[in-house]
Amino acid sequence: MSIWIIFKLLGSLALLMFGMKSMSEALQKMAGPQLRHVLGAMTTNRFTGMLTGTLVTASVQSSTATTVMTVSFVNAGLLTLAQAISVIMGANIGTTLTAWIMSAGMSFDITAAVYPAFFMGIILIYQKKYRYIGDFLFGLSFLLLGLGTLRMTGAEMNLGENQALLNFFSSFDPTSFVTTIVFLLLGGILTFCVQSSAAVMAITMILCSSGALPIYQGIALVMGENIGTTVTSNLAALSANTQARRAALAHMFFNVFGVIWILFIFRPFIDMVCGWVGYDTDMVKEEVGAQAFLANSAKLSFVLAAFHTTFNVANTAILIWFIPQIEKFVCWVIKPKRVDEEEDFRLHFITAGFMKTPELSVLEAQKEIASFSERMQRMFGMVKDLLNLSSSIKNKDKNTEGDFNKLFSRIEKYESISDNMELEIARYLENVSDAHLSDDTKGKIRAMLREVSELESIGDSCYNMARTINRKFAAKQDHFIEKQYDHLYQMMSLTDQALTQMNQLMGGRKEAYNVNRTFNIENEINNYRNQLKAQNIIDVNNHEYTYAEGTIYIDLVNECEKLGDYVVNVVEARMGTRQREA
């Protein structure tokens, strides 16, 4: 075998993998948001969940994309883990469409149709309105060109006439259970190494179609491939949160269970599939001649595709009734990490290595920003508690002083967390923005970068208020008078209402949000701030409290008003409206 043929084989596999990736990403750009809404709406029970997973995966040609979307919905509380498992089962059925596309590419010479598709694709790419269709055509063309080149390379290699290869495969007893296990493990290892089940399926189809690899060993490779692809997703999910790891484990359990029961009826099941396709398992080359034998072998790519689909459909038909038990099993195996998530800086939704599709990464970042927003409101609640504690400490009780200092330390920690969250989310979004994205997604990323910046400013405001309260407390200055406390509580109540409105928007859909609510609260805060500043001058002149106390008091009022401005900026960024002049 010459070096040229080896490079041709590797290059055609690379074309195939690149084509699959490009085609999948283009489809997701065209239909990503709609598919996310479908996925959230059509999972009312296990059967609709399974059907939704099948349709979405068949549409985007990526079970990984479907799984990622599903896990993000589980994290957001829009889907239960049980519903997610049903969607993942459907994704396993949907992904078998890839095998049928590949079997068609292996059986017919489709390279002639590729070049017009390339020509149409480049014209559409340069037309802004249709460029995603052009991207899809390019991806599909690369996929088919890779398949056509693989088919021709396989024919050039004369694998069916390669005596060394034939001797190697014939050294395994085709009736032995050990042989099946060996090829199953080989398929799993190959898929794990190559990181592409499509590439291993293509290699298997070439070997089987050329007559070099017997069908039973070929199907054992396909079964191993099913397990190998779940090992990859489980390793990727190690750095993810609990629900992502549970979903990945459920995916692995589904495929491993299927392989186990298939092994008990291995040959009868394959013979049944071969009968459907019209492949003669008993044909011997020496008895019928090379031409008839190769014509029979050419059907093997369809046998592999039919087995892949039948296996996943049958496995789903069995396991769909046991979803509650699978859920209990994965929850028993993977227990939640026992950490105080409020006190521990950890991104909940953004997971290194788990996201493979930029368009879907935006959804994860949105959930992370919503979590960031909720954390900032909790931080503001601590500032209110700190003010409350400072007002209640009359006799400088040591226990109460300890509570005050502990709460102030928590607020300091939250300020550090908000800085880290801003940096980590912004860095993640910058990495996502390096990819080829739709204009809509680019706009979302710009808005999200503005959101995280404003949310961090909210954290700074909270910390500034906490430091002001702590400075007054540490200096053992006189307390604010009752009227000042009442005004501060009223101001903080308005600010908290603004934060509540902001979190309703961040956690929901902007189409259902009335932005005027935020603007009305902001106007109330501004008017109340002006009223308190005017009243403060009168109260200082009337000697109700000192000028120094009035300054600290107005500092807190002004900081609340600034925080309200940051809230408005977050809401405007989320709604896509222009930032108002300060």
XYZ file of C-alpha atoms in Angstrom:
582
model
C 0.000 0.000 0.000
C 1.594 3.256 -1.109
C 2.010 6.368 1.025
C -0.142 8.255 -1.495
C -3.139 5.975 -0.894
C -2.735 6.263 2.900
C -2.750 10.068 2.671
C -5.738 9.907 0.332
C -7.581 7.749 2.875
C -6.737 10.065 5.783
C -7.569 13.178 3.732
C -10.954 11.826 2.695
C -11.738 10.977 6.340
C -10.772 14.546 7.285
C -13.082 15.878 4.536
C -15.887 13.682 5.856
C -15.445 14.889 9.457
C -15.147 18.555 8.413
C -18.234 18.240 6.208
C -20.260 16.739 9.077
C -19.166 19.538 11.418
C -19.843 22.336 8.891
C -23.230 20.931 7.895
C -24.322 20.529 11.529
C -23.241 24.061 12.498
C -24.981 25.595 9.464
C -28.221 23.782 10.319
C -28.002 24.989 13.910
C -27.493 28.577 12.762
C -30.563 28.313 10.539
C -32.830 26.713 13.121
C -31.060 26.893 16.506
C -33.412 29.233 18.430
C -36.537 27.564 17.012
C -35.185 24.114 17.891
C -34.480 25.250 21.450
C -38.089 26.420 21.785
C -39.355 23.133 20.313
C -37.172 21.186 22.723
C -38.549 23.135 25.684
C -42.188 22.875 24.596
C -42.527 19.348 23.196
C -41.339 17.229 26.111
C -44.584 16.848 28.043
C -44.070 13.082 28.478
C -41.453 10.438 27.735
C -42.828 9.664 24.247
C -43.019 13.256 23.000
C -39.564 13.789 24.543
C -38.179 10.831 22.600
C -39.837 11.995 19.376
C -38.533 15.550 19.898
C -34.983 14.263 20.471
C -35.208 12.217 17.261
C -36.491 15.100 15.121
C -34.100 17.716 16.521
C -31.063 15.443 16.100
C -32.095 14.442 12.574
C -32.500 18.163 11.795
C -29.122 19.340 13.104
C -27.215 16.083 12.437
C -25.594 16.211 15.876
C -26.613 14.186 18.919
C -24.033 16.209 20.910
C -25.872 19.461 20.107
C -29.198 17.944 21.215
C -27.659 16.608 24.435
C -26.082 19.988 25.227
C -29.391 21.807 24.684
C -31.175 19.230 26.840
C -28.707 19.511 29.726
C -28.926 23.320 29.663
C -32.728 23.065 29.987
C -32.338 20.679 32.936
C -29.977 23.150 34.601
C -32.465 25.952 34.020
C -35.285 23.888 35.536
C -37.246 23.800 32.247
C -36.898 20.022 31.940
C -36.651 17.267 34.521
C -33.799 14.767 34.297
C -36.366 12.094 33.323
C -37.552 14.197 30.373
C -33.920 14.812 29.404
C -33.254 11.053 29.348
C -36.174 10.538 26.949
C -34.793 13.275 24.656
C -31.327 11.647 24.720
C -32.928 8.302 23.749
C -34.539 10.043 20.792
C -31.201 11.652 19.902
C -29.703 8.162 19.549
C -32.368 7.319 16.959
C -32.001 10.659 15.141
C -28.242 10.297 14.789
C -28.686 7.063 12.780
C -29.745 9.205 9.796
C -26.027 9.955 9.378
C -25.352 6.253 8.746
C -27.995 6.190 5.982
C -26.435 9.269 4.295
C -23.048 7.551 4.454
C -24.351 4.226 3.140
C -25.864 6.049 0.152
C -22.512 7.781 -0.426
C -20.708 4.436 -0.265
C -23.105 2.696 -2.634
C -23.406 5.271 -5.432
C -20.938 7.598 -7.111
C -22.295 10.953 -5.962
C -19.165 13.050 -6.516
C -20.580 14.364 -9.825
C -23.392 16.131 -7.891
C -20.901 17.706 -5.474
C -19.387 20.302 -7.813
C -22.671 22.025 -8.794
C -23.499 22.096 -5.044
C -20.137 23.796 -4.336
C -20.888 26.358 -7.062
C -24.392 27.059 -5.702
C -22.997 27.186 -2.166
C -20.402 29.880 -2.893
C -23.030 32.059 -4.624
C -25.353 31.764 -1.601
C -22.547 32.440 0.896
C -21.914 35.830 -0.726
C -25.616 36.661 -0.453
C -26.111 37.705 3.159
C -29.704 36.514 3.346
C -28.935 32.940 2.240
C -25.398 32.432 3.486
C -26.358 29.746 6.032
C -27.922 27.691 3.237
C -24.611 28.148 1.385
C -22.698 26.976 4.481
C -24.966 23.921 4.664
C -24.420 23.112 0.970
C -20.656 23.421 1.425
C -20.735 21.129 4.472
C -22.907 18.557 2.694
C -20.686 18.751 -0.397
C -17.531 18.171 1.645
C -19.262 15.237 3.367
C -20.297 13.635 0.069
C -16.924 14.391 -1.546
C -15.208 12.724 1.421
C -17.491 9.692 1.096
C -16.963 9.485 -2.676
C -13.182 9.725 -2.283
C -13.273 7.088 0.456
C -15.259 4.796 -1.825
C -12.796 5.241 -4.706
C -9.799 4.857 -2.390
C -11.287 1.652 -0.993
C -11.672 0.331 -4.550
C -8.059 1.311 -5.384
C -6.776 -0.463 -2.300
C -8.418 -3.758 -3.437
C -9.018 -4.691 0.182
C -11.025 -7.729 -0.897
C -7.939 -9.034 -2.733
C -5.421 -8.083 -0.019
C -4.320 -11.476 1.249
C -2.597 -10.144 4.378
C -5.775 -8.318 5.452
C -7.954 -11.317 4.610
C -5.663 -13.596 6.606
C -5.788 -11.210 9.577
C -9.605 -11.156 9.697
C -9.897 -14.901 8.971
C -7.633 -15.591 11.973
C -10.616 -14.676 14.138
C -13.264 -17.372 14.525
C -16.467 -15.696 13.218
C -18.656 -17.925 15.413
C -16.712 -17.169 18.613
C -18.150 -14.897 21.289
C -14.595 -13.743 22.109
C -14.185 -12.423 18.532
C -17.333 -10.321 18.916
C -16.026 -8.858 22.207
C -12.593 -8.121 20.662
C -14.114 -6.186 17.736
C -16.563 -4.444 20.052
C -13.648 -3.191 22.180
C -11.703 -2.273 19.035
C -14.643 -0.157 17.792
C -14.889 1.616 21.149
C -11.149 2.360 21.299
C -11.032 3.588 17.669
C -13.994 5.930 18.241
C -12.443 7.270 21.432
C -9.104 7.897 19.673
C -10.536 9.423 16.474
C -13.263 11.360 18.399
C -15.680 10.731 15.539
C -18.140 7.852 15.287
C -18.857 8.908 11.675
C -15.218 8.307 10.685
C -15.167 4.834 12.282
C -18.502 4.002 10.626
C -17.032 5.041 7.245
C -13.961 2.819 7.760
C -16.227 -0.094 8.758
C -18.367 0.409 5.636
C -15.271 0.380 3.381
C -13.930 -2.815 4.970
C -17.297 -4.591 4.797
C -18.265 -3.390 1.298
C -14.925 -4.571 -0.132
C -15.551 -8.051 1.234
C -12.531 -7.939 3.559
C -14.418 -7.748 6.856
C -17.233 -10.219 7.660
C -20.550 -8.624 8.585
C -20.609 -9.996 12.152
C -17.260 -8.399 13.017
C -18.335 -5.180 11.236
C -21.467 -4.898 13.344
C -19.428 -5.590 16.487
C -17.301 -2.542 15.504
C -20.477 -0.451 15.140
C -21.653 -1.548 18.599
C -18.274 -0.596 20.076
C -18.535 2.736 18.318
C -21.812 3.419 20.180
C -20.031 2.914 23.509
C -16.865 4.795 22.471
C -18.796 7.967 21.669
C -20.409 7.972 25.150
C -17.011 7.548 26.848
C -15.924 10.766 25.134
C -18.997 12.684 26.358
C -18.566 11.325 29.909
C -14.943 12.455 30.025
C -15.961 15.871 28.688
C -18.660 16.115 31.373
C -16.218 15.462 34.246
C -15.638 19.196 34.612
C -19.356 19.940 34.235
C -22.055 20.262 36.850
C -23.999 17.401 38.434
C -26.904 17.333 35.944
C -24.580 17.318 32.932
C -22.658 14.347 34.355
C -25.899 12.510 35.109
C -27.185 13.075 31.561
C -23.869 11.818 30.111
C -24.021 8.723 32.358
C -27.639 8.040 31.296
C -26.461 8.205 27.668
C -23.693 5.673 28.399
C -26.087 3.403 30.339
C -28.514 3.424 27.397
C -25.866 2.266 24.910
C -24.100 -0.225 27.215
C -27.424 -1.851 28.162
C -28.335 -2.133 24.477
C -25.027 -3.795 23.605
C -25.435 -6.299 26.473
C -28.872 -7.555 25.404
C -27.898 -7.596 21.712
C -24.971 -9.900 22.545
C -27.437 -12.565 23.744
C -29.230 -12.639 20.365
C -26.328 -11.383 18.262
C -26.398 -13.656 15.188
C -30.213 -14.084 14.905
C -30.676 -10.302 15.177
C -28.080 -9.598 12.463
C -29.521 -12.336 10.225
C -32.936 -10.705 10.579
C -31.549 -7.286 9.521
C -29.620 -8.875 6.618
C -32.857 -10.526 5.464
C -34.593 -7.124 5.381
C -31.848 -5.610 3.241
C -31.507 -8.673 0.988
C -27.930 -9.570 1.920
C -26.991 -13.271 1.684
C -24.905 -14.125 4.765
C -24.048 -17.625 3.460
C -22.617 -16.589 0.074
C -19.090 -17.905 -0.541
C -16.827 -16.143 -3.051
C -15.389 -19.360 -4.493
C -18.876 -20.775 -5.235
C -20.528 -17.749 -6.895
C -17.572 -15.859 -8.370
C -15.964 -12.540 -7.522
C -18.522 -10.338 -9.314
C -21.613 -11.762 -7.579
C -19.780 -11.802 -4.239
C -18.819 -8.102 -4.518
C -22.374 -7.171 -5.619
C -23.656 -8.902 -2.482
C -20.978 -7.176 -0.340
C -21.993 -3.780 -1.729
C -25.242 -4.132 0.243
C -23.303 -4.265 3.503
C -23.215 -0.493 3.977
C -27.040 -0.569 4.028
C -26.954 -3.534 6.423
C -24.795 -1.493 8.829
C -27.135 1.523 8.589
C -30.216 -0.697 9.043
C -28.641 -2.420 12.059
C -27.706 0.948 13.613
C -31.284 2.214 13.294
C -32.957 -1.070 14.346
C -30.657 -1.427 17.355
C -31.395 2.097 18.640
C -35.140 1.875 17.973
C -35.387 -1.523 19.739
C -33.254 -0.339 22.655
C -35.416 2.782 23.059
C -38.616 0.677 22.879
C -37.307 -1.384 25.825
C -35.782 1.339 28.020
C -38.399 4.058 27.554
C -40.572 2.229 30.107
C -37.774 2.320 32.700
C -36.836 6.025 32.612
C -37.722 6.614 36.322
C -35.438 3.709 37.291
C -32.602 5.020 35.075
C -33.024 8.458 36.673
C -32.759 6.942 40.171
C -29.689 4.948 39.135
C -27.738 7.921 37.732
C -28.733 10.084 40.728
C -27.492 7.303 43.053
C -24.171 6.998 41.179
C -23.540 10.758 40.804
C -24.366 12.644 43.959
C -24.287 16.474 44.066
C -21.083 18.102 45.253
C -21.390 19.129 48.865
C -20.232 22.703 48.724
C -21.902 25.928 49.710
C -22.462 27.200 46.192
C -23.270 30.697 47.432
C -19.913 30.954 49.180
C -17.929 29.056 46.555
C -17.007 30.676 43.239
C -18.023 28.181 40.595
C -19.674 28.700 37.243
C -22.834 26.599 37.139
C -23.615 26.381 33.443
C -20.462 27.184 31.494
C -18.341 24.037 31.404
C -14.927 23.811 29.781
C -14.767 21.275 26.976
C -18.433 20.260 27.074
C -19.763 22.841 24.619
C -18.912 22.027 21.029
C -21.244 24.364 19.165
C -20.794 28.149 19.418
C -24.464 28.903 18.738
C -25.497 26.685 21.656
C -22.753 28.057 23.896
C -24.673 31.346 23.960
C -27.597 29.606 25.682
C -25.266 28.354 28.436
C -23.796 31.834 28.875
C -27.303 33.324 29.192
C -28.081 30.924 32.036
C -24.778 31.792 33.706
C -25.551 35.517 33.492
C -29.018 34.902 34.984
C -27.321 33.078 37.878
C -24.868 36.008 38.246
C -27.824 38.408 38.376
C -29.551 36.422 41.139
C -26.300 36.321 43.106
C -26.070 40.124 42.967
C -29.575 40.470 44.413
C -28.581 38.110 47.244
C -25.549 40.330 47.846
C -27.791 43.406 48.069
C -29.979 41.538 50.569
C -26.873 41.054 52.729
C -26.202 44.819 52.623
C -29.741 45.437 53.914
C -29.131 42.903 56.688
C -25.833 44.635 57.516
C -27.610 47.987 57.904
C -30.226 46.294 60.050
C -27.540 44.779 62.278
C -25.754 48.107 62.645
C -29.001 49.748 63.759
C -29.739 47.045 66.329
C -26.323 47.108 68.048
C -26.829 49.483 70.926
C -24.606 48.119 73.660
C -21.906 46.733 71.360
C -22.797 43.141 72.324
C -19.813 40.913 71.405
C -21.991 38.205 69.765
C -23.841 40.737 67.625
C -20.568 42.404 66.694
C -19.302 38.993 65.578
C -22.394 38.525 63.390
C -21.815 41.967 61.866
C -18.162 41.228 61.051
C -19.024 37.794 59.649
C -21.704 39.279 57.372
C -19.333 42.004 56.177
C -16.733 39.303 55.335
C -19.365 37.465 53.286
C -20.124 40.637 51.333
C -16.389 41.099 50.687
C -16.235 37.533 49.388
C -19.236 38.149 47.142
C -17.521 41.219 45.689
C -14.518 39.063 44.797
C -16.857 36.429 43.319
C -18.583 39.066 41.154
C -15.185 40.190 39.780
C -14.238 36.590 38.945
C -17.616 35.841 37.367
C -17.367 38.900 35.129
C -13.885 37.857 33.944
C -14.766 34.184 33.401
C -18.029 34.839 31.533
C -16.423 37.587 29.422
C -13.482 35.300 28.565
C -15.915 32.514 27.594
C -17.934 34.866 25.386
C -14.759 36.152 23.720
C -13.784 32.552 22.890
C -17.262 31.895 21.481
C -17.139 35.101 19.420
C -13.976 33.851 17.669
C -16.109 31.229 15.900
C -18.160 31.759 12.734
C -21.481 33.055 14.118
C -24.755 34.424 12.813
C -25.299 38.209 13.046
C -28.073 37.623 15.571
C -25.730 35.642 17.828
C -22.957 38.243 17.506
C -25.442 40.887 18.661
C -26.422 38.709 21.621
C -22.775 38.315 22.639
C -22.211 42.095 22.546
C -25.298 42.597 24.727
C -24.188 39.866 27.144
C -20.726 41.411 27.551
C -22.441 44.676 28.494
C -24.732 42.810 30.916
C -21.850 41.183 32.829
C -20.030 44.516 33.066
C -23.108 46.224 34.535
C -23.799 43.318 36.911
C -20.237 43.579 38.232
C -20.886 47.296 38.788
C -23.943 46.331 40.867
C -21.611 44.191 42.979
C -19.248 47.157 43.370
C -22.137 49.370 44.525
C -23.224 46.786 47.095
C -19.656 46.557 48.390
C -19.347 50.370 48.549
C -22.492 50.539 50.696
C -21.231 47.739 52.940
C -17.881 49.545 53.408
C -19.663 52.789 54.279
C -21.792 51.027 56.915
C -18.741 49.189 58.247
C -16.685 52.393 58.423
C -19.391 54.090 60.508
C -19.723 50.996 62.713
C -15.942 50.591 63.220
C -15.533 54.272 64.124
C -18.176 53.742 66.837
C -19.993 56.829 65.638
C -23.519 57.624 66.748
C -26.309 55.743 65.020
C -28.466 57.283 62.343
C -31.657 58.700 63.779
C -34.830 56.660 63.305
C -36.031 58.871 60.433
C -32.774 58.229 58.514
C -33.097 54.481 58.952
C -36.695 54.606 57.705
C -35.637 56.562 54.616
C -32.742 54.179 53.910
C -34.997 51.122 54.277
C -37.505 52.720 51.884
C -34.739 53.526 49.374
C -33.334 50.001 49.619
C -36.824 48.538 49.192
C -37.227 50.421 45.894
C -33.765 49.284 44.769
C -34.627 45.679 45.662
C -37.811 45.947 43.580
C -35.671 47.057 40.612
C -33.369 44.043 41.128
C -36.393 41.717 41.330
C -37.732 43.059 38.035
C -34.289 42.646 36.466
C -34.096 38.994 37.575
C -37.562 38.267 36.203
C -36.306 39.466 32.827
C -32.969 37.612 33.028
C -34.644 34.316 33.925
C -37.525 34.568 31.442
C -38.242 35.592 27.871
C -37.845 39.259 27.003
C -40.946 39.214 24.764
C -43.106 38.763 27.891
C -41.393 41.538 29.877
C -42.758 45.073 30.239
C -39.666 47.305 30.345
C -41.728 50.280 31.591
C -41.869 48.659 35.043
C -38.109 49.071 35.402
C -38.179 52.660 34.126
C -41.025 53.544 36.549
C -39.089 52.178 39.539
C -35.966 54.026 38.350
C -37.941 57.299 38.228
C -39.234 56.648 41.749
C -35.665 56.050 42.966
C -34.414 59.259 41.310
C -37.269 61.363 42.711
C -36.860 59.882 46.194
C -33.078 60.506 46.072
C -33.677 64.186 45.173
C -36.260 64.500 47.936
C -33.912 62.978 50.553
C -30.983 65.214 49.510
C -33.124 68.324 49.899
C -34.477 67.090 53.253
C -30.960 66.250 54.452
C -29.843 69.904 54.090
C -32.847 71.029 56.132
C -32.236 68.363 58.845
C -28.521 69.298 59.159
C -29.438 72.991 59.439
C -31.957 72.087 62.135
C -29.188 70.183 64.008
C -31.122 66.865 63.932
C -27.765 65.193 63.178
C -24.241 66.278 62.294
C -22.996 67.192 58.843
C -20.624 64.143 58.902
C -23.543 61.775 59.621
C -25.573 63.447 56.885
C -22.718 62.891 54.425
C -22.554 59.148 55.181
C -26.340 58.914 54.982
C -26.461 60.639 51.554
C -23.546 58.470 50.338
C -25.756 55.399 50.930
C -28.726 57.068 49.205
C -26.584 58.017 46.183
C -25.117 54.525 45.954
C -28.630 53.038 45.857
C -29.504 55.442 43.040
C -26.331 54.455 41.119
C -27.190 50.791 41.605
C -30.636 51.503 40.127
C -28.923 53.019 37.047
C -26.841 49.851 36.599
C -30.049 47.788 36.799
C -31.575 49.887 34.006
C -28.418 49.361 31.913
C -28.670 45.567 32.361
C -32.351 45.618 31.361
C -31.635 47.771 28.298
C -28.791 45.460 27.235
C -31.049 42.423 27.584
C -33.942 44.078 25.730
C -31.630 45.382 23.006
C -32.527 49.029 23.544
C -30.139 51.996 23.407
C -28.371 52.977 26.615
C -29.906 56.124 28.064
C -27.853 59.185 28.782
C -26.857 59.450 32.449
